[in-house]
Coordinates of C-alpha atoms in Angstrom, one line a residue:
M1 CA 0.0 0.0 0.0
S2 CA 1.5 3.2 -1.1
D3 CA 2.2 6.2 1.1
D4 CA 0.1 8.3 -1.3
L5 CA -3.0 6.2 -0.8
L6 CA -2.5 6.3 3.0
Q7 CA -2.1 10.1 2.8
R8 CA -5.3 10.4 0.7
G9 CA -7.2 8.2 3.1
K10 CA -6.4 10.2 6.2
N11 CA -9.2 12.8 5.9
I12 CA -11.9 10.6 4.4
K13 CA -15.4 11.3 6.0
L14 CA -17.5 9.6 3.3
A15 CA -16.9 6.3 1.4
V16 CA -19.0 5.8 -1.7
F17 CA -19.5 2.5 -3.5
D18 CA -20.7 1.5 -7.0
V19 CA -22.6 -1.8 -7.0
D20 CA -22.3 -3.9 -10.1
G21 CA -18.7 -5.0 -10.5
V22 CA -17.7 -3.5 -7.1
L23 CA -20.0 -4.9 -4.4
T24 CA -21.0 -7.7 -6.8
D25 CA -19.0 -9.7 -9.3
G26 CA -20.6 -7.6 -12.1
R27 CA -22.7 -10.3 -13.5
L28 CA -26.4 -9.7 -13.9
Y29 CA -28.5 -12.8 -13.0
F30 CA -32.1 -12.9 -14.3
L31 CA -34.7 -15.6 -13.4
E32 CA -37.4 -16.7 -15.9
D33 CA -40.0 -14.5 -14.3
G34 CA -37.8 -11.4 -15.0
S35 CA -36.6 -10.9 -11.4
E36 CA -32.9 -10.6 -10.7
F37 CA -30.6 -11.6 -8.0
K38 CA -27.1 -10.5 -7.0
T39 CA -24.4 -12.0 -4.8
F40 CA -22.6 -9.9 -2.2
S41 CA -19.5 -10.7 -0.2
T42 CA -19.9 -10.8 3.6
L43 CA -16.3 -9.6 3.9
D44 CA -17.3 -6.4 2.1
G45 CA -20.3 -6.0 4.2
Q46 CA -18.3 -6.3 7.4
G47 CA -15.7 -3.8 6.1
I48 CA -18.5 -1.3 5.5
K49 CA -19.9 -1.8 9.0
M50 CA -16.4 -1.3 10.4
L51 CA -16.1 2.0 8.5
M52 CA -19.4 3.2 9.8
A53 CA -18.5 2.2 13.4
A54 CA -15.4 4.3 13.0
G55 CA -17.5 7.3 12.1
V56 CA -17.0 7.3 8.3
Q57 CA -20.3 7.9 6.5
T58 CA -21.2 5.6 3.6
A59 CA -23.2 5.8 0.4
I60 CA -24.1 3.8 -2.7
I61 CA -24.5 5.4 -6.1
S62 CA -25.6 3.0 -8.8
G63 CA -26.7 3.5 -12.4
R64 CA -29.1 0.6 -12.2
K65 CA -32.1 0.3 -9.9
T66 CA -33.1 -2.9 -8.2
P67 CA -34.9 -3.9 -4.9
V68 CA -32.0 -6.3 -4.1
V69 CA -29.6 -3.3 -3.7
E70 CA -32.1 -1.5 -1.5
R71 CA -32.4 -4.5 0.7
R72 CA -28.6 -4.9 1.0
A73 CA -28.1 -1.2 1.8
K74 CA -30.8 -1.4 4.5
N75 CA -29.3 -4.6 5.9
L76 CA -25.9 -2.9 6.2
G77 CA -27.3 0.3 7.5
I78 CA -26.0 2.4 4.6
P79 CA -27.9 5.7 4.9
H80 CA -27.4 7.2 1.5
L81 CA -28.6 5.1 -1.4
Y82 CA -29.0 6.5 -4.9
Q83 CA -30.1 4.1 -7.7
G84 CA -30.9 4.6 -11.3
R85 CA -28.6 7.6 -11.5
E86 CA -26.2 7.6 -14.4
D87 CA -24.5 10.9 -13.7
K88 CA -22.8 10.0 -10.5
L89 CA -20.9 13.3 -10.2
V90 CA -24.2 15.2 -10.1
V91 CA -25.5 12.8 -7.3
L92 CA -22.3 13.2 -5.4
D93 CA -22.6 17.0 -5.6
E94 CA -26.1 16.8 -4.1
L95 CA -24.8 14.5 -1.3
L96 CA -21.8 16.7 -0.5
G97 CA -24.2 19.7 -0.2
Q98 CA -26.4 17.8 2.3
L99 CA -23.4 16.6 4.3
N100 CA -21.4 19.8 4.1
L101 CA -18.3 17.9 2.9
S102 CA -15.7 18.6 0.2
Y103 CA -14.5 16.2 -2.6
E104 CA -11.2 15.8 -0.7
Q105 CA -13.1 14.1 2.1
V106 CA -14.6 11.5 -0.2
A107 CA -13.3 8.0 -1.2
Y108 CA -15.0 6.2 -4.1
L109 CA -14.7 2.7 -5.3
G110 CA -15.7 1.9 -8.9
D111 CA -15.1 -0.3 -11.9
D112 CA -16.3 1.2 -15.2
L113 CA -16.5 4.4 -17.2
P114 CA -19.6 5.9 -15.5
D115 CA -17.4 5.9 -12.3
L116 CA -14.5 7.6 -13.8
P117 CA -15.6 11.3 -13.3
V118 CA -16.1 10.7 -9.6
I119 CA -12.9 8.6 -9.3
R120 CA -10.9 11.5 -10.8
R121 CA -12.5 14.2 -8.7
V122 CA -12.5 12.8 -5.1
G123 CA -9.7 12.7 -2.6
L124 CA -9.3 8.9 -2.9
G125 CA -10.6 7.4 -6.1
M126 CA -10.0 3.7 -6.5
A127 CA -10.8 0.9 -8.9
V128 CA -11.3 -2.8 -8.3
A129 CA -8.7 -5.2 -9.7
N130 CA -11.0 -6.3 -12.5
A131 CA -12.1 -2.8 -13.5
A132 CA -12.0 -1.6 -17.1
S133 CA -8.3 -0.9 -17.9
F134 CA -8.9 2.8 -18.7
V135 CA -10.5 3.2 -15.2
R136 CA -7.6 1.4 -13.5
E137 CA -5.2 3.7 -15.3
H138 CA -6.9 6.9 -14.0
A139 CA -7.6 5.8 -10.4
H140 CA -5.4 6.8 -7.5
G141 CA -5.1 3.1 -6.7
V142 CA -6.4 -0.4 -7.6
T143 CA -7.4 -3.1 -5.1
L144 CA -5.8 -6.5 -5.2
A145 CA -9.2 -8.2 -4.9
R146 CA -11.8 -8.3 -7.6
G147 CA -15.2 -6.7 -7.4
G148 CA -17.6 -8.8 -5.2
E149 CA -14.6 -10.8 -3.9
G150 CA -13.4 -8.6 -1.1
A151 CA -12.4 -5.4 -3.0
A152 CA -14.7 -3.2 -0.9
R153 CA -13.3 -4.7 2.4
E154 CA -9.8 -3.9 1.2
F155 CA -10.9 -0.4 0.3
C156 CA -12.5 0.0 3.8
E157 CA -9.4 -1.3 5.6
L158 CA -7.2 1.1 3.6
I159 CA -9.2 4.0 4.9
L160 CA -9.2 2.7 8.5
R161 CA -5.5 2.0 8.3
A162 CA -4.8 5.5 7.0
Q163 CA -6.8 7.0 9.9
G164 CA -5.0 4.8 12.5
R165 CA -8.3 3.0 13.3
L166 CA -7.8 -0.5 11.8
D167 CA -6.4 -2.1 14.9
A168 CA -9.2 -0.7 17.0
A169 CA -11.8 -1.8 14.5
N170 CA -10.4 -5.3 14.6
A171 CA -9.9 -5.4 18.3
A172 CA -13.6 -4.6 18.8
Y173 CA -14.2 -8.3 17.9
L174 CA -11.7 -9.8 20.3

């Protein structure tokens, strides 16, 4: 983990996640009746809970809209959920106004071109290991894990480590 990423993570007050390809493996699963399902990593969910317990706010911004994501966000206690919003930078602007935060206080984890404007604008913009190559090239950092396979946990732990809170977050479970 580079010193630059740790420096960028020090002042993060809000962590924002894309869904498809970040909190999931990026595949879309449709049943015969037209309903869909997604798989989520419990490691990622625990990382998000650890961030929130440390006082970092969390949000999801997704271009797609599905009840499954609403249920997952509610289950994790993520207070800021925006679905069906293609222009993620516009959504982030709205959220920053509500929370009275600056771009430098935001970390974002994404995987594809709709995420790129946010990744390039925030204080810590990261891509998952299996993100589109152009997105990986323009991110501040890239996770070792793939989307849906612990990348969000890695991202959360990076922020906690940068803020000197990772040991305390882990110790809470001893």
